CSV table of C-alpha atoms in Angstrom, one decimal:
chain,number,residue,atom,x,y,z
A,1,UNK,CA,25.4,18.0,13.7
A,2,UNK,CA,25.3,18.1,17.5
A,3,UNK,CA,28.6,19.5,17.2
A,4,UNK,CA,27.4,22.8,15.5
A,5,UNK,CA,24.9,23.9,18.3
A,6,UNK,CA,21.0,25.7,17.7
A,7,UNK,CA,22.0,28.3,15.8
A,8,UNK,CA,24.7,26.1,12.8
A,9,UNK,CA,21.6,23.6,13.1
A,10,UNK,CA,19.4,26.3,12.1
A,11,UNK,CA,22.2,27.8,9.6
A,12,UNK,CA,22.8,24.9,8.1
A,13,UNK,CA,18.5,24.1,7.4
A,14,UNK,CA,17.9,27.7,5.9
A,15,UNK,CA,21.2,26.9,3.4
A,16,UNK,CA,19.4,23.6,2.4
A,17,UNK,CA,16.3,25.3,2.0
A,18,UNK,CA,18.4,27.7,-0.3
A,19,UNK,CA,19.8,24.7,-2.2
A,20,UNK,CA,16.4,23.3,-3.0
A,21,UNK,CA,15.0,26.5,-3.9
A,22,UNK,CA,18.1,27.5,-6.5
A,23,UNK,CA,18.2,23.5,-7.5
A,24,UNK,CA,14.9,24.0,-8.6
A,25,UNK,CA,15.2,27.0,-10.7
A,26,UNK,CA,18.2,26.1,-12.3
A,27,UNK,CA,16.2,22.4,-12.5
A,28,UNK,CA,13.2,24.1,-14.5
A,29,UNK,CA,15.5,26.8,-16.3
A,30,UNK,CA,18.2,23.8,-17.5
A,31,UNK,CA,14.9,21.7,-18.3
A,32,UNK,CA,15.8,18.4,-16.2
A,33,UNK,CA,19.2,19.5,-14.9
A,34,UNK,CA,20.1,20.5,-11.6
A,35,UNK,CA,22.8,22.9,-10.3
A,36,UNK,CA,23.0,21.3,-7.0
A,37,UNK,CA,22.0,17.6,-6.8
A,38,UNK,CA,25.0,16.5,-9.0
A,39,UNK,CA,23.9,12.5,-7.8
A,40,UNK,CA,21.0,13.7,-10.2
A,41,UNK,CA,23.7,15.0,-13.1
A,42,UNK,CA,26.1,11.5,-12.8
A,43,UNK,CA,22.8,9.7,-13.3
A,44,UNK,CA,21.6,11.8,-16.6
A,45,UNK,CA,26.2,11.6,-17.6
A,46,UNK,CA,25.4,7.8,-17.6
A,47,UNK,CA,22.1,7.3,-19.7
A,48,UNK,CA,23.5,9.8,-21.7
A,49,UNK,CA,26.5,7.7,-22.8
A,50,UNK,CA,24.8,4.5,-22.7
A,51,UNK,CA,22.1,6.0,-25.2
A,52,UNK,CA,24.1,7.8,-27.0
A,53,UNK,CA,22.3,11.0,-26.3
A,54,UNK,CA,25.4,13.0,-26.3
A,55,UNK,CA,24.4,16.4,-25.8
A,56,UNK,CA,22.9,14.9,-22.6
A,57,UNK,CA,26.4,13.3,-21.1
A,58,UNK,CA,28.4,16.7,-22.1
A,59,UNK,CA,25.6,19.0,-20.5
A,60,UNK,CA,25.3,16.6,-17.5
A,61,UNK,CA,29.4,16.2,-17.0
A,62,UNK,CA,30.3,20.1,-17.8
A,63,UNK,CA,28.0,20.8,-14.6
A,64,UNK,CA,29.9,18.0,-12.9
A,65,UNK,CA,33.0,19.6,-13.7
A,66,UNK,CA,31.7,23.2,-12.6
A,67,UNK,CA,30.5,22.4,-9.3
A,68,UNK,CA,34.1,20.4,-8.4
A,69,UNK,CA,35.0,24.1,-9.6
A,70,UNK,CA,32.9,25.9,-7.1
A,71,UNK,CA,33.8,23.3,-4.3
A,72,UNK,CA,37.4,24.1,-4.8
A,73,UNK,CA,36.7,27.8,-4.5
A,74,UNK,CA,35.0,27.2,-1.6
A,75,UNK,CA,37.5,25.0,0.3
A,76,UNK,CA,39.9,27.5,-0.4
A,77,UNK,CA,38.2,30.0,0.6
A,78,UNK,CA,37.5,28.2,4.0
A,79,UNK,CA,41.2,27.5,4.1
A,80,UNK,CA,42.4,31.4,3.4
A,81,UNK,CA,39.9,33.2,6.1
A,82,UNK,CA,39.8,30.2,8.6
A,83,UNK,CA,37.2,28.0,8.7
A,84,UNK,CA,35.0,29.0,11.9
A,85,UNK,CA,34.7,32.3,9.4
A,86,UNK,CA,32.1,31.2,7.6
A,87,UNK,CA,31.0,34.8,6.6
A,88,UNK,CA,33.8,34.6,4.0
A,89,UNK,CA,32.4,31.6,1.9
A,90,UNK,CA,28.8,32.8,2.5
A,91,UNK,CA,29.9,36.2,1.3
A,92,UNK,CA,31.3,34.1,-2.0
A,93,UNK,CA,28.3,32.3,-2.5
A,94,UNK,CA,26.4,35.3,-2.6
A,95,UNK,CA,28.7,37.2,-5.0
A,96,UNK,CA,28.5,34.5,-7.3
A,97,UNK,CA,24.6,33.9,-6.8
A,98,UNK,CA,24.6,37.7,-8.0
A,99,UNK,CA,26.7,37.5,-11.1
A,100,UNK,CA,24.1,34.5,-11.7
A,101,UNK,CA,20.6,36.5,-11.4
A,102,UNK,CA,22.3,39.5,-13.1
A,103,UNK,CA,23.4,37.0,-16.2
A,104,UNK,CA,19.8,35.9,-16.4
A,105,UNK,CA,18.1,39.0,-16.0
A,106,UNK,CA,20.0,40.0,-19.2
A,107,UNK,CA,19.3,36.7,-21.0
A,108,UNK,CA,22.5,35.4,-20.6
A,109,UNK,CA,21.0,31.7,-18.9
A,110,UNK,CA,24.0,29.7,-19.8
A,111,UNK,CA,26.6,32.2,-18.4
A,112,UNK,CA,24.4,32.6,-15.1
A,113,UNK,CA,23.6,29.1,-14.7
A,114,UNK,CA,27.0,28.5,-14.6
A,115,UNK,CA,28.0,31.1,-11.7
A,116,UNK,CA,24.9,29.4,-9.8
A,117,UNK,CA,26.6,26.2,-9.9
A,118,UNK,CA,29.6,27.8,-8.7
A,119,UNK,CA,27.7,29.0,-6.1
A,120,UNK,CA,26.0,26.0,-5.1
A,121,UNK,CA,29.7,24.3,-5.2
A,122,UNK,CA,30.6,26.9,-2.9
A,123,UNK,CA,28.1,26.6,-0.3
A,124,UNK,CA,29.2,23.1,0.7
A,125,UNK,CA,32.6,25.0,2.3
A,126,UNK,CA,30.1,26.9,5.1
A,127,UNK,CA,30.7,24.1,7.4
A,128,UNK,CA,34.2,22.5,6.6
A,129,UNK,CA,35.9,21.3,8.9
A,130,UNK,CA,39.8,20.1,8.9
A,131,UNK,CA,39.5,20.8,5.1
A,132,UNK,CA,36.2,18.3,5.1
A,133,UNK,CA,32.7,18.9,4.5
A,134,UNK,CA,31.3,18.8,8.1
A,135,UNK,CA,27.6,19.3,6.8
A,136,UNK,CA,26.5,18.4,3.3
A,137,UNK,CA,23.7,21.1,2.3
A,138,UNK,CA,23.3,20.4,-1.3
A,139,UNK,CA,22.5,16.2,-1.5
A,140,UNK,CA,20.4,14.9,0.8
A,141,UNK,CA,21.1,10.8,0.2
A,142,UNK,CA,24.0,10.8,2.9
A,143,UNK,CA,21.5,12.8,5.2
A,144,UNK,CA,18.8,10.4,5.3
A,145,UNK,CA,20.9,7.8,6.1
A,146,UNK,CA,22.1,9.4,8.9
A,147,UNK,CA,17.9,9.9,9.8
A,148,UNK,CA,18.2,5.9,9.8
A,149,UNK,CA,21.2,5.4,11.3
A,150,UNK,CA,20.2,7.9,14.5
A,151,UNK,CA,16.6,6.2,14.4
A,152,UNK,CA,18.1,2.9,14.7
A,153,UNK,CA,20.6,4.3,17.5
A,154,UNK,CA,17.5,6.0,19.5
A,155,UNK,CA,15.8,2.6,19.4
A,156,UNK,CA,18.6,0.6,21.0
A,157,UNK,CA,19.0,2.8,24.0
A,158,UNK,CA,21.0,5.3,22.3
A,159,UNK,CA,20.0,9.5,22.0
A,160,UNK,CA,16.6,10.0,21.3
A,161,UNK,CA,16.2,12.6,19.0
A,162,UNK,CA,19.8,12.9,17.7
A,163,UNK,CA,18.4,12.3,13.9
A,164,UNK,CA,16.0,15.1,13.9
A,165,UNK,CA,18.8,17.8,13.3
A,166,UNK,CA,19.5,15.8,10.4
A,167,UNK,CA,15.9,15.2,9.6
A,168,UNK,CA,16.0,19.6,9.5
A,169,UNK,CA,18.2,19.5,6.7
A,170,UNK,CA,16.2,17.4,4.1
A,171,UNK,CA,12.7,19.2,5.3
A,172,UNK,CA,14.8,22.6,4.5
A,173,UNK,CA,15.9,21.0,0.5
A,174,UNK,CA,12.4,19.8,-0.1
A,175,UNK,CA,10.5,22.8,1.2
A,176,UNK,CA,12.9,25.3,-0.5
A,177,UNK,CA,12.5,22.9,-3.7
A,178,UNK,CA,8.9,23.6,-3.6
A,179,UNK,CA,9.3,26.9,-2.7
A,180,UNK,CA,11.5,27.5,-6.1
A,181,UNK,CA,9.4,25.8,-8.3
A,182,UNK,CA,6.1,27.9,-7.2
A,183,UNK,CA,8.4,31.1,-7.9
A,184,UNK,CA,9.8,30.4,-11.3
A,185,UNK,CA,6.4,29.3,-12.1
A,186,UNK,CA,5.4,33.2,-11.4
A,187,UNK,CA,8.6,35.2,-11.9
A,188,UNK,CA,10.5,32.5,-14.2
A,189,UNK,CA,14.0,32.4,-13.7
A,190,UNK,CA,14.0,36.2,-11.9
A,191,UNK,CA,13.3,33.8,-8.8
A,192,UNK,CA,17.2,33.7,-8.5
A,193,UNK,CA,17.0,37.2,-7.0
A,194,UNK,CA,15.3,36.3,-4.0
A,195,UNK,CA,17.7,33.5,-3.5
A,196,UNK,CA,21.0,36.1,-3.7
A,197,UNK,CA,18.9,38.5,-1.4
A,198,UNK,CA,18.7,35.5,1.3
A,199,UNK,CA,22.3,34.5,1.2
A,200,UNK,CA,23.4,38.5,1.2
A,201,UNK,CA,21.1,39.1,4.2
A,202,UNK,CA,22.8,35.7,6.1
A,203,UNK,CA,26.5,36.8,5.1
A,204,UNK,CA,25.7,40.2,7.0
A,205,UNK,CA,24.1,38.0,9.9
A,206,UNK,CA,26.9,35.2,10.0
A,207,UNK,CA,29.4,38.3,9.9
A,208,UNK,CA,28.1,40.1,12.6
A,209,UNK,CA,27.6,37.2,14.8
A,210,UNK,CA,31.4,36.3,13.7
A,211,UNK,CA,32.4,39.8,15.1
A,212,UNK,CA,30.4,39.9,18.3
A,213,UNK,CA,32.3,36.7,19.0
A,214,UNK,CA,35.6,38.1,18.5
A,215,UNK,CA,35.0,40.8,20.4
A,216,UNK,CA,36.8,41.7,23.3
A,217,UNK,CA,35.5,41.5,26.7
């Protein structure tokens, strides 16, 4: 994360607070499914299978399948427009989180829900990096291990607060999770407008930073 600087630390916690805030409407709108925490999906494919609750395991893998979708979209995204142009995937995300909240809006859930995975598969390309995920901004288990692993580092003499970028990026998921739920509680599943607005207004801010940097002297 150190390698990203203030401003992809700060990037990278407002797209996990996104995350958690679309997880959880898509969560409360898929009733106990998520659209970005697919550790969450694997574990519902399994009980699923094992209980023979098949409806469950298809529900559970077709997400699976769909976000491996969006991640592929992403990647080659990265790949096509360079991947220090992150404007490019953040523009896709936001397309897609569109098409998602338009779906809805129209009572189409299924058909948006699965644009919002998409999405949510897409957003994991924002920081790749030699065609890998550099920062993973929609699961949080790899990230708090890192918290641990920095922690132990900082208490054997090594960088003191080298964990807390890390640490940035689960407080954005959980406060963003909250922050969804409290919104489809009030606007139902409408709450995936403000979501699209958010990643619309970051692609125009990511873009213009991206141009300023290009810029010649």
């Amino acid at each position: 994360m150190k390698d990203y600087g203030h401003r992809g630390v700060l990037l990278a916690a407002t797209l996990s607070a996104l995350a958690g805030y679309v997880d959880a409407v898509g969560f409360l709108t898929l009733g106990g499914f998520f659209v970005s925490f697919m550790s969450g999906n694997s574990t519902r494919f399994g009980v699923g299978l094992a209980t023979g609750q098949w409806t469950q395991a298809l529900t559970a893998i077709g997400l699976i399948g769909l976000f491996v979708c969006g991640v592929v979209l992403g990647a080659s995204c990265a790949r096509r427009f360079g991947e220090v142009r992150r404007a490019a995937v953040l523009g896709l995300e936001a397309t897609l989180l569109l098409i998602g909240a338009g779906l809805c809006t129209a009572g189409m859930n299924v058909a948006g829900m699965v644009a919002v995975v998409l999405a949510m598969g897409v957003e994991n390309a924002v920081f790749q990096k030699n065609g890998d995920v550099g920062v993973g901004l929609t699961y949080m288990t790899g990230t708090l291990v890192r918290i641990g692993q920095r922690i132990a580092t900082a208490l054997h003499g090594g960088p003191r607060w080298d964990w807390v970028p890390f640490l940035m990026l689960w407080v954005g998921l959980a406060c963003g999770g909250a922050l969804g739920a409290v919104m489809f509680l009030r606007f139902g599943v409408l709450a995936l407008w403000a979501a699209a607005a958010a990643v619309v207004l970051l692609t125009a801010l990511v873009a213009r930073a991206e141009s300023r940097a290009v810029r010649p002297a």
